[in-house]
Short mmCIF file of C-alpha atoms in Angstrom, two decimals:
data_model
loop_
_atom_site.label_atom_id
_atom_site.label_comp_id
_atom_site.label_asym_id
_atom_site.label_seq_id
_atom_site.Cartn_x
_atom_site.Cartn_y
_atom_site.Cartn_z
CA MET A 1 101.81 158.12 -13.16
CA ARG A 2 102.34 158.15 -16.54
CA LYS A 3 102.90 154.61 -17.89
CA THR A 4 105.44 153.13 -18.99
CA SER A 5 106.53 150.48 -21.14
CA TRP A 6 108.40 148.16 -19.79
CA ALA A 7 106.37 147.77 -16.18
CA LEU A 8 103.33 147.13 -19.04
CA CYS A 9 104.93 143.70 -20.99
CA ALA A 10 103.48 140.68 -18.66
CA ALA A 11 100.48 139.66 -16.43
CA ALA A 12 99.67 137.86 -14.08
CA ALA A 13 98.58 134.03 -14.94
CA GLY A 14 95.40 133.46 -15.00
CA SER A 15 94.32 136.79 -15.36
CA ALA A 16 90.96 137.85 -16.62
CA VAL A 17 92.83 141.07 -18.68
CA ALA A 18 95.32 139.92 -22.07
CA VAL A 19 99.10 140.77 -21.74
CA LEU A 20 99.76 144.68 -23.43
CA ALA A 21 103.04 145.79 -24.34
CA VAL A 22 103.94 149.24 -26.43
CA PRO A 23 104.85 148.39 -29.27
CA THR A 24 104.92 144.41 -29.13
CA VAL A 25 102.80 141.56 -27.38
CA THR A 26 105.82 138.80 -28.03
CA THR A 27 109.03 138.44 -29.68
CA ASP A 28 107.73 134.86 -30.68
CA ARG A 29 106.96 134.67 -34.42
CA SER A 30 104.85 133.36 -36.77
CA HIS A 31 104.59 129.70 -38.10
CA GLY A 32 102.17 127.97 -40.22
CA ASP A 33 99.50 128.60 -41.90
CA THR A 34 97.68 130.56 -39.07
CA ALA A 35 96.32 133.90 -40.91
CA VAL A 36 94.54 136.63 -39.37
CA THR A 37 91.62 138.06 -41.86
CA SER A 38 90.43 141.69 -40.11
CA ILE A 39 90.56 142.77 -36.88
CA THR A 40 87.43 145.28 -35.80
CA VAL A 41 87.71 147.91 -33.08
CA ASN A 42 84.81 150.16 -32.10
CA ASP A 43 83.23 148.61 -34.65
CA GLY A 44 85.27 150.81 -37.56
CA LYS A 45 83.65 153.23 -36.00
CA PRO A 46 85.81 156.32 -34.22
CA VAL A 47 85.99 155.66 -30.89
CA LEU A 48 85.34 159.39 -29.07
CA LEU A 49 85.83 159.27 -25.43
CA GLY A 50 84.83 162.11 -23.29
CA PRO A 51 86.18 163.58 -19.62
CA ALA A 52 84.83 161.55 -17.07
CA LYS A 53 82.64 158.82 -18.59
CA ALA A 54 83.98 155.08 -18.70
CA ALA A 55 84.35 153.51 -22.42
CA ALA A 56 83.77 150.38 -23.24
CA PHE A 57 83.89 148.96 -27.12
CA PRO A 58 84.20 145.86 -29.19
CA LEU A 59 87.13 144.15 -31.24
CA VAL A 60 87.20 141.99 -32.98
CA VAL A 61 89.16 139.28 -35.00
CA ARG A 62 88.72 136.98 -37.42
CA ALA A 63 91.97 134.24 -37.96
CA ARG A 64 91.68 131.11 -40.13
CA ASP A 65 93.91 128.44 -39.85
CA GLY A 66 92.63 124.57 -41.23
CA SER A 67 92.95 122.87 -37.50
CA GLY A 68 90.51 125.35 -36.01
CA ILE A 69 91.37 128.48 -33.51
CA ARG A 70 92.55 128.09 -29.83
CA ALA A 71 92.75 131.43 -29.14
CA VAL A 72 94.14 135.07 -29.47
CA ASP A 73 96.07 135.68 -26.14
CA PRO A 74 98.25 137.97 -25.89
CA VAL A 75 96.84 141.78 -27.16
CA GLY A 76 98.02 144.79 -26.78
CA VAL A 77 96.34 148.07 -27.46
CA TRP A 78 98.38 150.40 -27.97
CA GLY A 79 98.73 154.35 -28.86
CA PRO A 80 100.86 157.99 -28.96
CA ASN A 81 102.99 158.22 -26.06
CA TYR A 82 102.80 154.89 -24.70
CA GLY A 83 99.81 154.82 -24.31
CA VAL A 84 98.05 151.30 -23.63
CA LEU A 85 94.41 150.29 -22.69
CA LYS A 86 93.09 146.83 -20.99
CA VAL A 87 91.49 144.05 -23.03
CA GLY A 88 89.60 141.68 -21.53
CA ALA A 89 89.76 138.30 -22.86
CA MET A 90 89.09 137.07 -26.26
CA ARG A 91 86.75 134.04 -26.56
CA CYS A 92 86.60 132.20 -30.46
CA THR A 93 83.86 130.69 -31.69
CA ALA A 94 84.02 128.29 -34.74
CA GLY A 95 83.62 129.18 -38.39
CA PRO A 96 82.29 129.26 -40.38
CA GLY A 97 84.73 126.35 -42.65
CA THR A 98 88.34 127.72 -41.56
CA GLU A 99 87.60 130.67 -39.72
CA SER A 100 87.11 131.37 -36.61
CA VAL A 101 85.47 135.25 -35.25
CA CYS A 102 86.88 135.95 -31.64
CA ARG A 103 85.54 138.80 -29.99
CA GLY A 104 86.22 140.96 -26.90
CA THR A 105 86.54 144.59 -24.81
CA VAL A 106 88.06 147.32 -24.80
CA THR A 107 88.05 149.46 -21.46
CA VAL A 108 89.52 153.23 -20.66
CA ASP A 109 89.04 155.35 -18.37
CA PRO A 110 89.94 158.95 -17.90
CA VAL A 111 88.75 160.15 -14.30
CA LYS A 112 91.49 156.82 -13.82
CA LYS A 113 94.24 158.35 -15.69
CA GLU A 114 94.40 155.13 -17.64
CA ILE A 115 94.37 158.30 -21.04
CA PHE A 116 95.95 160.88 -21.37
CA ASN A 117 95.54 164.15 -23.62
CA ASP A 118 98.91 163.71 -26.11
CA GLU A 119 97.81 159.76 -26.61
CA ALA A 120 94.03 160.77 -29.35
CA GLY A 121 94.60 160.00 -31.86
CA THR A 122 95.76 156.60 -34.29
CA TRP A 123 95.81 153.30 -31.62
CA PHE A 124 97.12 150.04 -32.42
CA VAL A 125 96.41 146.04 -32.09
CA ASP A 126 99.49 143.10 -31.16
CA LEU A 127 98.32 139.92 -31.71
CA GLN A 128 99.29 136.46 -31.15
CA VAL A 129 96.79 133.95 -32.65
CA THR A 130 97.31 129.93 -31.98
CA ALA A 131 96.22 127.64 -33.77
CA ASN A 132 94.48 123.80 -32.48
CA ASP A 133 97.59 122.12 -34.22
CA GLY A 134 100.05 124.72 -32.24
CA ASP A 135 100.71 127.25 -35.44
CA ARG A 136 100.93 130.21 -35.22
CA PHE A 137 100.21 134.09 -36.63
CA VAL A 138 101.86 137.34 -34.51
CA GLY A 139 101.44 140.08 -35.75
CA LYS A 140 102.24 144.58 -35.10
CA ALA A 141 100.41 147.10 -35.00
CA THR A 142 98.24 144.01 -37.72
CA GLY A 143 94.99 146.20 -37.14
CA GLY A 144 93.38 150.78 -35.89
CA PHE A 145 91.55 152.39 -35.61
CA SER A 146 91.42 155.95 -33.81
CA LEU A 147 91.03 157.40 -30.15
CA LYS A 148 89.83 160.99 -29.93
CA ARG A 149 88.39 163.74 -28.03
CA ALA A 150 85.48 164.29 -27.51
CA ALA A 151 84.11 167.46 -28.18
CA LYS A 152 80.29 169.51 -27.75
CA LEU A 153 79.34 172.39 -29.74
CA SER A 154 76.62 174.87 -28.79
CA GLY A 155 75.27 178.21 -30.36
CA SER A 156 73.03 181.58 -29.91
CA GLY A 157 72.53 184.64 -31.56
CA VAL A 158 69.84 183.97 -33.62
CA PRO A 159 66.97 185.96 -33.30
CA ALA A 160 63.02 183.46 -33.31
CA THR A 161 62.32 186.34 -35.64
CA ALA A 162 63.67 188.49 -37.84
CA THR A 163 63.19 190.62 -41.34
CA ALA A 164 64.68 188.93 -44.31
CA GLY A 165 68.49 190.04 -45.92
CA GLN A 166 68.66 191.18 -41.79
CA ARG A 167 72.57 190.70 -40.77
CA ILE A 168 72.14 188.18 -37.85
CA ALA A 169 75.33 187.82 -35.08
CA VAL A 170 75.88 183.99 -34.84
CA GLN A 171 78.14 182.70 -31.94
CA GLY A 172 79.08 178.95 -30.79
CA TRP A 173 81.36 177.44 -28.26
CA LEU A 174 83.70 174.50 -29.79
CA ALA A 175 85.21 172.16 -26.57
CA ARG A 176 86.51 169.24 -25.55
CA SER A 177 87.61 166.45 -23.28
CA PHE A 178 90.11 166.97 -20.90
CA TRP A 179 91.20 163.89 -19.18
CA THR A 180 93.91 165.65 -17.29
CA ASP A 181 91.05 167.01 -15.72
CA ASN A 182 87.60 165.39 -16.69
CA ARG A 183 86.08 168.71 -18.22
CA PHE A 184 85.45 169.74 -21.21
CA HIS A 185 87.26 173.14 -21.88
CA GLY A 186 87.19 175.57 -24.65
CA TYR A 187 89.21 173.89 -28.34
CA LYS A 188 91.58 177.19 -29.62
CA ASP A 189 91.72 176.62 -33.27
CA GLY A 190 88.77 174.86 -33.88
CA VAL A 191 87.21 174.18 -37.64
CA ALA A 192 83.32 175.62 -37.23
CA TYR A 193 81.22 175.73 -40.16
CA LEU A 194 78.16 177.84 -39.54
CA GLN A 195 74.91 175.82 -41.95
CA PHE A 196 70.79 176.65 -42.75
CA ARG A 197 68.75 174.79 -43.93
CA ALA A 198 65.97 176.50 -45.51
CA GLU A 199 62.19 175.71 -43.82
CA GLY A 200 60.67 172.57 -46.20
CA SER A 201 64.68 171.68 -47.20
CA HIS A 202 66.12 168.31 -45.69
CA ARG A 203 69.17 169.82 -46.96
CA TRP A 204 72.12 171.99 -44.72
CA THR A 205 74.16 174.14 -46.52
CA THR A 206 77.27 175.94 -45.22
CA VAL A 207 77.08 179.87 -45.17
CA ALA A 208 79.61 180.61 -42.81
CA ARG A 209 83.76 179.59 -41.45
CA ALA A 210 85.23 179.99 -38.10
CA VAL A 211 87.67 179.14 -35.92
CA SER A 212 87.33 179.78 -32.61
CA ALA A 213 89.17 181.67 -30.01
CA ALA A 214 91.49 181.12 -27.69
CA SER A 215 88.19 180.23 -25.97
CA GLY A 216 86.51 178.41 -27.81
CA THR A 217 83.83 180.74 -28.91
CA VAL A 218 83.12 181.14 -33.06
CA LYS A 219 81.27 184.00 -34.17
CA ALA A 220 80.01 184.86 -37.58
CA SER A 221 77.62 187.20 -39.78
CA VAL A 222 75.25 186.63 -42.27
CA LYS A 223 71.73 187.81 -43.86
CA VAL A 224 68.91 186.55 -43.54
CA THR A 225 67.57 184.88 -46.39
CA GLY A 226 64.39 183.30 -45.20
CA PRO A 227 62.78 180.78 -42.71
CA GLY A 228 64.72 177.63 -41.55
CA ASP A 229 66.93 177.05 -39.34
CA PHE A 230 70.42 177.39 -38.11
CA GLN A 231 73.38 174.95 -36.61
CA TRP A 232 76.99 175.61 -35.60
CA TYR A 233 79.44 171.77 -37.17
CA ALA A 234 82.61 170.74 -36.39
CA PRO A 235 83.81 168.22 -38.51
CA GLY A 236 87.23 167.48 -35.75
CA ASP A 237 90.54 166.15 -36.76
CA LYS A 238 93.11 163.74 -36.15
CA TRP A 239 92.56 164.27 -32.53
CA THR A 240 88.87 165.60 -32.00
CA GLY A 241 85.79 164.22 -32.43
CA ASP A 242 82.97 165.93 -34.75
CA ALA A 243 80.73 167.82 -32.76
CA VAL A 244 77.16 169.12 -33.99
CA SER A 245 74.94 172.08 -31.52
CA ARG A 246 71.13 172.53 -31.40
CA GLU A 247 69.80 173.46 -34.61
CA MET A 248 68.33 177.71 -33.79
CA PRO A 249 65.34 178.23 -35.53
CA VAL A 250 63.58 181.56 -37.47
CA ARG A 251 60.85 182.51 -38.73
CA THR A 252 60.28 185.58 -41.43
CA ARG A 253 58.29 188.82 -41.01
#
């Protein structure tokens, strides 16, 4: 059954899991001089979630108050289509100065149907920070991060040896996570670039662009200009992670 907002607005007292809510964690208001200076999820990198493996990634909240920070609780992590994720208890360490650093872990398991395909995209963090003197900061959508469907990309069709100037047909298969059945499936209308790196060089140059078919296949016809390596690269988008194929070497006669 899909998650609904009303069912996620409370947690048992003493639970190690923070309260989850969509989209707000509390009806309380901020008061006093407590402030959040930063919220970082997954070290600032997009979360690329595969189809069948649970993931855990860090949530770090930096907050300040002259009396010190007592707790960051409750915390809500929410996304598109009423998506919510579990957040472990936040643990705070004082310093430097009036700032405290509070750390917790966000978890998600696609096999347990804790996330669905249409919940990929931009996610947000709601939270309440309480200081030792009773001051409080309440933030709605105070932080944000990207949670994307992991992708993978294969490549084939590059001969081991070719003649300089010879035209070759290079294929690939672009796929992404389907959290519905916990498998990778072909990704339609994804953009992929065929790149070439000349022997002895460290620079990849795009030599062709392709849009994946309904099956996820990509194709390009290019000339071999000399020895080196080909690869497919897909930059992804708001909902899908990037991917790169294995390197496909070619030598020239």
